[in-house]
Coordinates of C-alpha atoms in Angstrom, one line a residue:
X194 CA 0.0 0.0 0.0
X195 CA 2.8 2.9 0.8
X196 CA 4.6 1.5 -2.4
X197 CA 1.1 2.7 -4.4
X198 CA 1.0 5.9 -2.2
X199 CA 4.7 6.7 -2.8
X200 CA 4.2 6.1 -6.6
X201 CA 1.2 8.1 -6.9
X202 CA 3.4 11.0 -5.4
X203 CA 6.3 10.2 -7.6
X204 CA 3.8 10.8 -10.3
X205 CA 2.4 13.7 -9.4
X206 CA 5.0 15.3 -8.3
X207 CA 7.3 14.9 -11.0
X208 CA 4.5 16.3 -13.7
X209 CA 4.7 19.4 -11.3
X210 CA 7.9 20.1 -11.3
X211 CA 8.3 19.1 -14.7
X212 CA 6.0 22.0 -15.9
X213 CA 7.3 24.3 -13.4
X214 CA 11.2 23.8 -14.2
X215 CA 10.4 23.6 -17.6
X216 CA 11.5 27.3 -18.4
X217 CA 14.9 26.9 -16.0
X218 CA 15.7 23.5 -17.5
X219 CA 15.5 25.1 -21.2
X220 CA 17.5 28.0 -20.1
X221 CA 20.5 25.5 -18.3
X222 CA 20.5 23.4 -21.6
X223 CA 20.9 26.1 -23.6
X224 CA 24.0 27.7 -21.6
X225 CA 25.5 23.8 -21.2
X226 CA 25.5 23.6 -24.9
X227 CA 27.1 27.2 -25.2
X228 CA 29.4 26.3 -22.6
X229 CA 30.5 22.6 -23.1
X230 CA 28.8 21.3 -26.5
X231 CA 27.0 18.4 -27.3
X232 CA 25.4 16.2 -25.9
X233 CA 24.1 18.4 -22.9
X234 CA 22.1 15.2 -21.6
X235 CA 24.2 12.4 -20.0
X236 CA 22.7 9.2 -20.6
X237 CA 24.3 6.7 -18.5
X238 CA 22.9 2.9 -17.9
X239 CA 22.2 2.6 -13.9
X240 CA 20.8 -0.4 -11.7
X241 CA 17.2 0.0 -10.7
X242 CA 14.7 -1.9 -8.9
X243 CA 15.5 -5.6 -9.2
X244 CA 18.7 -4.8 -9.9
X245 CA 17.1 -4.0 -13.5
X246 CA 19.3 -1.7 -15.4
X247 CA 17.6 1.3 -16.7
X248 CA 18.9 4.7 -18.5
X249 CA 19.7 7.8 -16.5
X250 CA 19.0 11.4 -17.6
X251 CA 21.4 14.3 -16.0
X252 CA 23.0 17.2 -17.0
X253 CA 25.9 16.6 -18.6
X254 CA 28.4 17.8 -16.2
X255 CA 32.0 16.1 -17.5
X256 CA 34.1 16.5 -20.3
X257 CA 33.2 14.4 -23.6
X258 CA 35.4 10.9 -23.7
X259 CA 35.1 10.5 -19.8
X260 CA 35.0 7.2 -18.1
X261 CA 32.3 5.7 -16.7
X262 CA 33.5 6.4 -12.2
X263 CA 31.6 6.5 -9.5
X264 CA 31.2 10.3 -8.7
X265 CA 33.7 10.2 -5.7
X266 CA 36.4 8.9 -8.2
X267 CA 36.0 11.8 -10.8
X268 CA 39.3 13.6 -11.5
X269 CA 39.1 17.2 -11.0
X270 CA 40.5 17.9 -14.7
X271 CA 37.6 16.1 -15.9
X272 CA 34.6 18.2 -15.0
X273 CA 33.6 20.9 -17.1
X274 CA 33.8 24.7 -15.0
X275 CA 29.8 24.8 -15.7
X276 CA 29.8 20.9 -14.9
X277 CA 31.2 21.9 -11.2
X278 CA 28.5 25.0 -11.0
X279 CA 25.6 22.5 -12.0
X280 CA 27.1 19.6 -9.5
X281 CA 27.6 22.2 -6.5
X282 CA 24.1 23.3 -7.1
X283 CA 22.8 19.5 -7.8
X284 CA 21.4 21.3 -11.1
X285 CA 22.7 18.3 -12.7
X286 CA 20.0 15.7 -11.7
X287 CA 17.1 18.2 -12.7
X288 CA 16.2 15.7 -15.6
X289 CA 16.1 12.7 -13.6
X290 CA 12.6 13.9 -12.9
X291 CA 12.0 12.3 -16.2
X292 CA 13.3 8.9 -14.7
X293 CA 10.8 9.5 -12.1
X294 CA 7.8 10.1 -14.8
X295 CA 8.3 6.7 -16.4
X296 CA 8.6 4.8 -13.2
X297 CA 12.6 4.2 -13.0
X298 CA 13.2 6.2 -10.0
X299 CA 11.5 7.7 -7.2
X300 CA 12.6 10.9 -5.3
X301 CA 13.9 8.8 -2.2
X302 CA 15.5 5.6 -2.1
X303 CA 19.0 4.8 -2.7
X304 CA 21.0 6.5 -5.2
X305 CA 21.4 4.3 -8.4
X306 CA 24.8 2.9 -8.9
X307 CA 26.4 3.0 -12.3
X308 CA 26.8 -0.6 -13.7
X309 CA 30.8 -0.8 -13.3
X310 CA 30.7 -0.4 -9.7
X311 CA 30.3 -4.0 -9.2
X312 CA 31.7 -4.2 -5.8
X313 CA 28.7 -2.2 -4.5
X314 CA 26.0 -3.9 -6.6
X315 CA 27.1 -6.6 -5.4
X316 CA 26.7 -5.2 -1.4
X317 CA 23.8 -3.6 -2.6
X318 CA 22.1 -7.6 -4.2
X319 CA 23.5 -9.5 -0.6
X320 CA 21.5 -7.1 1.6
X321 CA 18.4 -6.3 -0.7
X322 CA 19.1 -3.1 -1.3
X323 CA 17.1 -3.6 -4.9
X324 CA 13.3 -3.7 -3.6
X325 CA 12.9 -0.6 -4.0
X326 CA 13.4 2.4 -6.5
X327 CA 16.2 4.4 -6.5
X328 CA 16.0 8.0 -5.7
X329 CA 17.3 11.3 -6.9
X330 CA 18.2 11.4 -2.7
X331 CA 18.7 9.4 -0.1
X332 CA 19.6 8.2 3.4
X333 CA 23.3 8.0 2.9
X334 CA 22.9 11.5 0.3
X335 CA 21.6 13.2 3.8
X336 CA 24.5 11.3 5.8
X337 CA 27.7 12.3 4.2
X338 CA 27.4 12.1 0.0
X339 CA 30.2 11.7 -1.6
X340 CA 32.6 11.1 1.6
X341 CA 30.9 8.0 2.7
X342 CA 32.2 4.7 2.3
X343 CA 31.0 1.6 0.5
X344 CA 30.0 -0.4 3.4
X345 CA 28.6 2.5 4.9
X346 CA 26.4 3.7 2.0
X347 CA 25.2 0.2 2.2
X348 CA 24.3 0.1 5.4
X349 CA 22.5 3.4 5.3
X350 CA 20.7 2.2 2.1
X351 CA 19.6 -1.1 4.2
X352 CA 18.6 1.3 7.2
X353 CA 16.5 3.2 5.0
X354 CA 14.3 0.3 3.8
X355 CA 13.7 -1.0 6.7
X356 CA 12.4 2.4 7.8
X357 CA 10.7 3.3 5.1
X358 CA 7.4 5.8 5.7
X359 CA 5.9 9.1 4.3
X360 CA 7.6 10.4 7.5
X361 CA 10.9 9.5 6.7
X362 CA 10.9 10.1 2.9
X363 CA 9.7 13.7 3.8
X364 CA 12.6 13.8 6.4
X365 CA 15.2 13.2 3.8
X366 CA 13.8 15.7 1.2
X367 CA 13.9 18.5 4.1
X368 CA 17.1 17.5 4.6
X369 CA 18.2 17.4 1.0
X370 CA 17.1 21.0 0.1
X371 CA 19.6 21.4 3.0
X372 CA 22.3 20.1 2.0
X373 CA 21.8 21.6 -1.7
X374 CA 21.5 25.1 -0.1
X375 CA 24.9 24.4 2.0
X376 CA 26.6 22.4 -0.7
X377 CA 27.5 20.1 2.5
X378 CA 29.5 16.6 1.8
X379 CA 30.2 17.3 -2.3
X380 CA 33.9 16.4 -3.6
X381 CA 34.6 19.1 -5.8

């Protein structure tokens, strides 16, 4: 039942903000293509629920010919200077909303892993972490980002099923807006 409750806000509230940041989304893929070229959109395969690989929308925020990292593992060199603006500001996962629309992600729930981190899908498959959708935010997001560790990031993810509520996921949002405002816990 909170699963069809959760979705149904998903839902909604990413055809909100959709419309609403439609004008500021425009306007920050114009200035990405000034600034860095094509593609703006990074379109990167990701593990979902069920471990289910899906497609990721962001910003593009890294130079072309990048690797596929973990974000705690990017060189400095190989971010764009609008790429750092639009990570600082977490501008960058604006068109995960999208992701959101079609049912891929939520707005909490662990942060989807990129397919070549197969240490922590492998974490992630052992303790379950997969049940749910992953979110634009999250438990271990609002408890240290980027300078958490592996197993800790796990556990946090594990933690945050196993509290899951309306309560909680509202928690983590406040929190988030936070730590966006502060640009607390990002590796530049």
């Amino acid at each position: 039942m909170m699963y069809t409750a959760k979705r149904a806000l998903d839902l909604a509230g990413s055809i909100i903000l959709l419309l609403l940041l439609f004008v500021p989304m425009l306007l920050i893929a114009l200035v990405s293509l000034c600034a860095q070229g094509r593609p703006v959109f990074l379109r990167q395969a990701r593990y979902g629920k069920d471990g289910k690989v899906f497609t990721i929308l962001k910003f593009r925020t890294m130079r072309n010919g990048t690797p596929n990292v973990a974000s705690n593992r990017v060189d400095a060199g190989q971010i764009t200077k609008w790429g750092e603006f639009l990570r600082r500001t977490s501008l960058d996962e604006l068109p995960q909303l999208w992701n959101i629309l079609k049912g891929d992600m939520s707005f909490v729930g662990p942060r989807p892993l990129i397919v070549e981190e197969k240490d922590a899908h492998r974490m992630r498959t052992e303790h379950g972490v997969y049940r749910v959708r992953p979110g634009i935010t999250g438990w271990a997001q609002v408890n240290g980002r980027d300078f958490v560790g592996l197993k800790k990031k796990t556990q946090l993810d594990v933690e945050y099923i196993e509290k899951a509520s309306f309560l909680f996921d509202l928690k983590i949002v406040w929190r988030s807006v936070g730590s966006v405002f502060m640009q607390k816990d990002i590796r530049h």
